[in-house]
């Protein structure tokens, strides 16, 4: 159990470092929108969704747009439901009940990408994987809210690119190992470009367009490169020892 938790901690270090810089930017934006430092930090502690938070604080400064906030948050964050469903197929037998609720709270794009690359995801590994990113995201927000105005604008713009760097670092190794991943990335990139520049498509919200790109690219790859499910799954007896752990 301890070994799996430590393995998760190590895997979560790059994510935590990226979150630290990205959430720093969120802390600054939250303050500029009229929130206090503790309100910004509380949002990061209870949400852990970058795009949703950036969208939410901008909506908060315009009173009476609660319906807009509801719609935007649904479209932006619906992808986490698909991630949870996909990841649930790889969870060890003792990873059930309240632990799946906890998993649903801390799952993000980066945490999902790292976790799903494992053949079997144990409870201890996932807990370790989520620990440092959660701390990094919350701490970065706090620092940004308190110290953001001290840094020059050029540095703040550079920090905003950290999130994209994390995506590249996570996807490229998988592309080297699995050819279908390459095609999935290309399809998603082409669709994303269409939603950015095509007149009719560019009016679709960013959250909804991300979900559409993910679903279509995954569906196409599933048809072209079907996964062989005839093989028996890996024996999970090595994880049963965790069953009585808290």
mmCIF file of C-alpha atoms in Angstrom:
data_model
loop_
_atom_site.group_PDB
_atom_site.id
_atom_site.type_symbol
_atom_site.label_atom_id
_atom_site.label_comp_id
_atom_site.label_asym_id
_atom_site.label_seq_id
_atom_site.Cartn_x
_atom_site.Cartn_y
_atom_site.Cartn_z
ATOM 1 C CA UNK A 1 0.000 0.000 0.000
ATOM 2 C CA UNK A 2 2.761 2.475 0.978
ATOM 3 C CA UNK A 3 4.758 1.506 -2.103
ATOM 4 C CA UNK A 4 1.792 2.200 -4.389
ATOM 5 C CA UNK A 5 1.128 5.537 -2.658
ATOM 6 C CA UNK A 6 4.751 6.606 -3.100
ATOM 7 C CA UNK A 7 4.610 5.588 -6.766
ATOM 8 C CA UNK A 8 1.561 7.806 -7.155
ATOM 9 C CA UNK A 9 3.302 10.704 -5.420
ATOM 10 C CA UNK A 10 6.257 10.495 -7.811
ATOM 11 C CA UNK A 11 3.937 10.340 -10.829
ATOM 12 C CA UNK A 12 2.079 13.422 -9.579
ATOM 13 C CA UNK A 13 5.134 15.665 -9.178
ATOM 14 C CA UNK A 14 5.182 16.998 -12.793
ATOM 15 C CA UNK A 15 1.432 17.658 -12.619
ATOM 16 C CA UNK A 16 1.797 19.515 -9.316
ATOM 17 C CA UNK A 17 4.569 21.730 -10.692
ATOM 18 C CA UNK A 18 2.461 22.618 -13.722
ATOM 19 C CA UNK A 19 -0.601 23.302 -11.579
ATOM 20 C CA UNK A 20 1.435 25.584 -9.331
ATOM 21 C CA UNK A 21 2.121 28.018 -12.160
ATOM 22 C CA UNK A 22 -1.290 27.774 -13.839
ATOM 23 C CA UNK A 23 -3.221 28.287 -10.594
ATOM 24 C CA UNK A 24 -0.932 31.228 -9.795
ATOM 25 C CA UNK A 25 -2.458 32.932 -12.818
ATOM 26 C CA UNK A 26 -5.944 32.000 -11.634
ATOM 27 C CA UNK A 27 -5.246 33.600 -8.247
ATOM 28 C CA UNK A 28 -4.332 36.879 -9.937
ATOM 29 C CA UNK A 29 -7.399 36.835 -12.194
ATOM 30 C CA UNK A 30 -9.688 36.045 -9.252
ATOM 31 C CA UNK A 31 -8.368 39.048 -7.344
ATOM 32 C CA UNK A 32 -8.768 41.287 -10.394
ATOM 33 C CA UNK A 33 -12.416 40.171 -10.607
ATOM 34 C CA UNK A 34 -13.086 41.379 -7.074
ATOM 35 C CA UNK A 35 -12.662 38.186 -5.033
ATOM 36 C CA UNK A 36 -10.621 38.099 -1.839
ATOM 37 C CA UNK A 37 -7.553 35.885 -1.437
ATOM 38 C CA UNK A 38 -9.406 33.395 0.737
ATOM 39 C CA UNK A 39 -12.359 33.204 -1.665
ATOM 40 C CA UNK A 40 -10.020 32.441 -4.564
ATOM 41 C CA UNK A 41 -8.225 29.775 -2.522
ATOM 42 C CA UNK A 42 -11.514 28.230 -1.400
ATOM 43 C CA UNK A 43 -12.664 27.952 -5.022
ATOM 44 C CA UNK A 44 -9.511 26.024 -5.936
ATOM 45 C CA UNK A 45 -9.844 23.746 -2.902
ATOM 46 C CA UNK A 46 -13.420 22.798 -3.753
ATOM 47 C CA UNK A 47 -13.323 22.669 -7.579
ATOM 48 C CA UNK A 48 -9.953 21.666 -9.055
ATOM 49 C CA UNK A 49 -10.972 22.470 -12.627
ATOM 50 C CA UNK A 50 -8.882 25.051 -14.434
ATOM 51 C CA UNK A 51 -11.134 25.988 -17.363
ATOM 52 C CA UNK A 52 -14.249 25.911 -15.186
ATOM 53 C CA UNK A 53 -12.702 28.196 -12.597
ATOM 54 C CA UNK A 54 -11.400 30.732 -15.111
ATOM 55 C CA UNK A 55 -14.828 30.836 -16.734
ATOM 56 C CA UNK A 56 -16.636 30.984 -13.395
ATOM 57 C CA UNK A 57 -14.843 34.000 -11.933
ATOM 58 C CA UNK A 58 -15.499 36.033 -15.085
ATOM 59 C CA UNK A 59 -19.197 35.154 -14.896
ATOM 60 C CA UNK A 60 -19.340 36.143 -11.210
ATOM 61 C CA UNK A 61 -18.559 39.787 -11.960
ATOM 62 C CA UNK A 62 -21.786 40.108 -13.979
ATOM 63 C CA UNK A 63 -24.764 39.814 -11.581
ATOM 64 C CA UNK A 64 -27.810 37.892 -12.730
ATOM 65 C CA UNK A 65 -26.012 35.449 -15.067
ATOM 66 C CA UNK A 66 -26.404 32.338 -12.933
ATOM 67 C CA UNK A 67 -28.005 30.413 -15.814
ATOM 68 C CA UNK A 68 -25.019 31.273 -18.018
ATOM 69 C CA UNK A 69 -22.680 30.002 -15.333
ATOM 70 C CA UNK A 70 -24.651 26.772 -14.992
ATOM 71 C CA UNK A 71 -24.581 26.104 -18.735
ATOM 72 C CA UNK A 72 -20.905 26.996 -19.114
ATOM 73 C CA UNK A 73 -19.836 24.810 -16.197
ATOM 74 C CA UNK A 74 -21.838 21.849 -17.499
ATOM 75 C CA UNK A 75 -20.330 22.098 -20.974
ATOM 76 C CA UNK A 76 -16.795 22.731 -19.751
ATOM 77 C CA UNK A 77 -16.712 20.004 -17.101
ATOM 78 C CA UNK A 78 -18.816 17.264 -18.704
ATOM 79 C CA UNK A 79 -15.630 15.687 -20.036
ATOM 80 C CA UNK A 80 -14.776 14.578 -16.495
ATOM 81 C CA UNK A 81 -17.774 12.255 -16.586
ATOM 82 C CA UNK A 82 -16.356 10.505 -19.650
ATOM 83 C CA UNK A 83 -12.944 10.288 -17.989
ATOM 84 C CA UNK A 84 -14.427 8.753 -14.842
ATOM 85 C CA UNK A 85 -16.312 6.124 -16.852
ATOM 86 C CA UNK A 86 -13.186 5.194 -18.803
ATOM 87 C CA UNK A 87 -10.991 5.067 -15.706
ATOM 88 C CA UNK A 88 -13.516 2.993 -13.738
ATOM 89 C CA UNK A 89 -12.736 0.075 -16.050
ATOM 90 C CA UNK A 90 -9.175 -0.035 -14.730
ATOM 91 C CA UNK A 91 -9.790 0.297 -10.992
ATOM 92 C CA UNK A 92 -8.740 -2.524 -8.673
ATOM 93 C CA UNK A 93 -11.463 -4.490 -6.888
ATOM 94 C CA UNK A 94 -11.072 -2.699 -3.555
ATOM 95 C CA UNK A 95 -11.407 0.707 -5.250
ATOM 96 C CA UNK A 96 -15.169 1.106 -4.763
ATOM 97 C CA UNK A 97 -17.832 2.861 -2.690
ATOM 98 C CA UNK A 98 -16.880 6.230 -1.198
ATOM 99 C CA UNK A 99 -13.434 5.980 -2.765
ATOM 100 C CA UNK A 100 -14.970 6.367 -6.236
ATOM 101 C CA UNK A 101 -16.694 9.542 -5.079
ATOM 102 C CA UNK A 102 -13.320 10.870 -3.953
ATOM 103 C CA UNK A 103 -11.816 9.874 -7.290
ATOM 104 C CA UNK A 104 -14.529 11.821 -9.092
ATOM 105 C CA UNK A 105 -13.674 14.958 -7.104
ATOM 106 C CA UNK A 106 -9.929 15.018 -7.822
ATOM 107 C CA UNK A 107 -9.938 13.737 -11.404
ATOM 108 C CA UNK A 108 -8.516 16.191 -13.936
ATOM 109 C CA UNK A 109 -7.233 15.910 -17.501
ATOM 110 C CA UNK A 110 -3.652 15.343 -16.362
ATOM 111 C CA UNK A 111 -4.447 13.009 -13.451
ATOM 112 C CA UNK A 112 -6.688 10.966 -15.742
ATOM 113 C CA UNK A 113 -4.019 10.749 -18.450
ATOM 114 C CA UNK A 114 -1.425 9.429 -16.005
ATOM 115 C CA UNK A 115 -3.818 7.062 -14.215
ATOM 116 C CA UNK A 116 -5.336 5.536 -17.348
ATOM 117 C CA UNK A 117 -1.872 4.706 -18.688
ATOM 118 C CA UNK A 118 -1.616 2.074 -15.913
ATOM 119 C CA UNK A 119 -2.994 -1.392 -16.522
ATOM 120 C CA UNK A 120 -4.632 -1.428 -13.074
ATOM 121 C CA UNK A 121 -5.232 1.601 -10.850
ATOM 122 C CA UNK A 122 -5.124 0.889 -7.133
ATOM 123 C CA UNK A 123 -6.661 3.062 -4.464
ATOM 124 C CA UNK A 124 -3.298 3.905 -2.922
ATOM 125 C CA UNK A 125 -1.719 4.831 -6.248
ATOM 126 C CA UNK A 126 -4.569 7.158 -7.171
ATOM 127 C CA UNK A 127 -4.498 8.789 -3.735
ATOM 128 C CA UNK A 128 -0.791 9.458 -4.131
ATOM 129 C CA UNK A 129 -1.250 10.669 -7.696
ATOM 130 C CA UNK A 130 -3.871 13.248 -6.630
ATOM 131 C CA UNK A 131 -2.180 14.474 -3.438
ATOM 132 C CA UNK A 132 0.537 16.757 -4.814
ATOM 133 C CA UNK A 133 -1.550 18.169 -7.719
ATOM 134 C CA UNK A 134 -4.266 19.168 -5.224
ATOM 135 C CA UNK A 135 -1.704 20.847 -2.980
ATOM 136 C CA UNK A 136 -0.003 22.487 -5.954
ATOM 137 C CA UNK A 137 -3.261 23.849 -7.374
ATOM 138 C CA UNK A 138 -4.405 25.260 -4.027
ATOM 139 C CA UNK A 139 -1.003 26.663 -3.079
ATOM 140 C CA UNK A 140 -0.511 28.275 -6.478
ATOM 141 C CA UNK A 141 -3.876 30.007 -6.212
ATOM 142 C CA UNK A 142 -3.021 31.333 -2.757
ATOM 143 C CA UNK A 143 0.358 32.630 -3.895
ATOM 144 C CA UNK A 144 -1.129 34.218 -6.995
ATOM 145 C CA UNK A 145 -3.831 35.948 -4.969
ATOM 146 C CA UNK A 146 -1.297 37.297 -2.469
ATOM 147 C CA UNK A 147 1.770 38.018 -4.614
ATOM 148 C CA UNK A 148 0.585 38.202 -8.218
ATOM 149 C CA UNK A 149 0.742 41.962 -8.528
ATOM 150 C CA UNK A 150 4.464 41.887 -7.774
ATOM 151 C CA UNK A 151 5.441 39.958 -10.934
ATOM 152 C CA UNK A 152 5.798 41.642 -14.359
ATOM 153 C CA UNK A 153 3.215 40.909 -17.055
ATOM 154 C CA UNK A 154 5.747 39.048 -19.256
ATOM 155 C CA UNK A 155 6.306 36.422 -16.561
ATOM 156 C CA UNK A 156 2.579 36.008 -16.022
ATOM 157 C CA UNK A 157 2.056 35.341 -19.736
ATOM 158 C CA UNK A 158 4.783 32.708 -19.660
ATOM 159 C CA UNK A 159 3.194 30.983 -16.663
ATOM 160 C CA UNK A 160 -0.031 30.650 -18.616
ATOM 161 C CA UNK A 161 1.693 28.314 -21.109
ATOM 162 C CA UNK A 162 2.574 25.752 -18.447
ATOM 163 C CA UNK A 163 -0.726 23.908 -18.778
ATOM 164 C CA UNK A 164 -0.155 23.241 -22.482
ATOM 165 C CA UNK A 165 3.356 22.016 -21.728
ATOM 166 C CA UNK A 166 1.903 19.470 -19.322
ATOM 167 C CA UNK A 167 -0.443 18.123 -21.993
ATOM 168 C CA UNK A 168 2.466 17.673 -24.397
ATOM 169 C CA UNK A 169 4.569 15.898 -21.759
ATOM 170 C CA UNK A 170 1.723 13.497 -20.981
ATOM 171 C CA UNK A 171 0.558 12.705 -24.527
ATOM 172 C CA UNK A 172 3.863 12.359 -26.403
ATOM 173 C CA UNK A 173 5.146 9.287 -24.477
ATOM 174 C CA UNK A 174 1.837 7.501 -25.131
ATOM 175 C CA UNK A 175 2.041 8.417 -28.828
ATOM 176 C CA UNK A 176 5.439 6.716 -29.008
ATOM 177 C CA UNK A 177 4.029 3.494 -27.547
ATOM 178 C CA UNK A 178 0.601 3.293 -29.179
ATOM 179 C CA UNK A 179 0.013 4.133 -32.858
ATOM 180 C CA UNK A 180 -3.785 4.668 -32.399
ATOM 181 C CA UNK A 181 -3.000 7.475 -29.950
ATOM 182 C CA UNK A 182 -1.235 9.351 -32.743
ATOM 183 C CA UNK A 183 -4.332 9.230 -34.940
ATOM 184 C CA UNK A 184 -6.568 10.171 -31.999
ATOM 185 C CA UNK A 185 -4.441 13.248 -31.312
ATOM 186 C CA UNK A 186 -4.437 14.261 -34.984
ATOM 187 C CA UNK A 187 -8.215 13.903 -35.280
ATOM 188 C CA UNK A 188 -8.776 15.869 -32.082
ATOM 189 C CA UNK A 189 -6.356 18.580 -33.241
ATOM 190 C CA UNK A 190 -8.096 18.944 -36.604
ATOM 191 C CA UNK A 191 -11.503 19.150 -34.962
ATOM 192 C CA UNK A 192 -10.249 21.669 -32.419
ATOM 193 C CA UNK A 193 -8.837 23.805 -35.235
ATOM 194 C CA UNK A 194 -12.214 23.668 -36.976
ATOM 195 C CA UNK A 195 -13.970 24.840 -33.814
ATOM 196 C CA UNK A 196 -11.502 27.715 -33.614
ATOM 197 C CA UNK A 197 -11.645 29.052 -37.182
ATOM 198 C CA UNK A 198 -14.751 27.748 -38.997
ATOM 199 C CA UNK A 199 -17.392 30.541 -38.809
ATOM 200 C CA UNK A 200 -20.302 28.413 -37.607
ATOM 201 C CA UNK A 201 -18.325 26.114 -35.319
ATOM 202 C CA UNK A 202 -16.312 28.818 -33.585
ATOM 203 C CA UNK A 203 -19.480 30.026 -31.851
ATOM 204 C CA UNK A 204 -19.646 26.776 -29.876
ATOM 205 C CA UNK A 205 -18.427 27.173 -26.286
ATOM 206 C CA UNK A 206 -14.925 25.910 -25.515
ATOM 207 C CA UNK A 207 -16.130 23.346 -22.988
ATOM 208 C CA UNK A 208 -18.655 21.813 -25.388
ATOM 209 C CA UNK A 209 -16.176 21.807 -28.271
ATOM 210 C CA UNK A 210 -13.632 19.932 -26.138
ATOM 211 C CA UNK A 211 -16.226 17.280 -25.332
ATOM 212 C CA UNK A 212 -17.243 16.933 -28.990
ATOM 213 C CA UNK A 213 -13.618 16.595 -30.121
ATOM 214 C CA UNK A 214 -12.934 13.950 -27.474
ATOM 215 C CA UNK A 215 -16.038 11.892 -28.281
ATOM 216 C CA UNK A 216 -15.602 11.968 -32.057
ATOM 217 C CA UNK A 217 -11.867 11.187 -31.994
ATOM 218 C CA UNK A 218 -12.373 8.366 -29.495
ATOM 219 C CA UNK A 219 -15.281 6.920 -31.495
ATOM 220 C CA UNK A 220 -13.335 6.992 -34.764
ATOM 221 C CA UNK A 221 -10.315 5.291 -33.200
ATOM 222 C CA UNK A 222 -12.553 2.709 -31.521
ATOM 223 C CA UNK A 223 -13.951 1.756 -34.930
ATOM 224 C CA UNK A 224 -10.651 1.804 -36.813
ATOM 225 C CA UNK A 225 -8.522 0.246 -34.071
ATOM 226 C CA UNK A 226 -10.887 -1.892 -31.951
ATOM 227 C CA UNK A 227 -9.452 -3.004 -28.623
ATOM 228 C CA UNK A 228 -9.125 -6.755 -28.089
ATOM 229 C CA UNK A 229 -11.136 -7.623 -24.974
ATOM 230 C CA UNK A 230 -10.904 -11.390 -25.355
ATOM 231 C CA UNK A 231 -7.820 -11.596 -23.171
ATOM 232 C CA UNK A 232 -8.331 -12.097 -19.474
ATOM 233 C CA UNK A 233 -7.557 -9.032 -17.354
ATOM 234 C CA UNK A 234 -4.460 -8.972 -15.215
ATOM 235 C CA UNK A 235 -4.740 -10.841 -11.929
ATOM 236 C CA UNK A 236 -5.475 -8.313 -9.185
ATOM 237 C CA UNK A 237 -4.667 -10.593 -6.236
ATOM 238 C CA UNK A 238 -1.605 -8.483 -5.503
ATOM 239 C CA UNK A 239 -3.889 -5.584 -4.640
ATOM 240 C CA UNK A 240 -6.238 -7.444 -2.295
ATOM 241 C CA UNK A 241 -3.979 -6.697 0.629
ATOM 242 C CA UNK A 242 -5.227 -3.123 0.500
ATOM 243 C CA UNK A 243 -8.830 -4.186 1.062
ATOM 244 C CA UNK A 244 -8.911 -3.467 4.791
ATOM 245 C CA UNK A 245 -7.066 -0.171 4.596
ATOM 246 C CA UNK A 246 -8.780 3.031 5.505
#
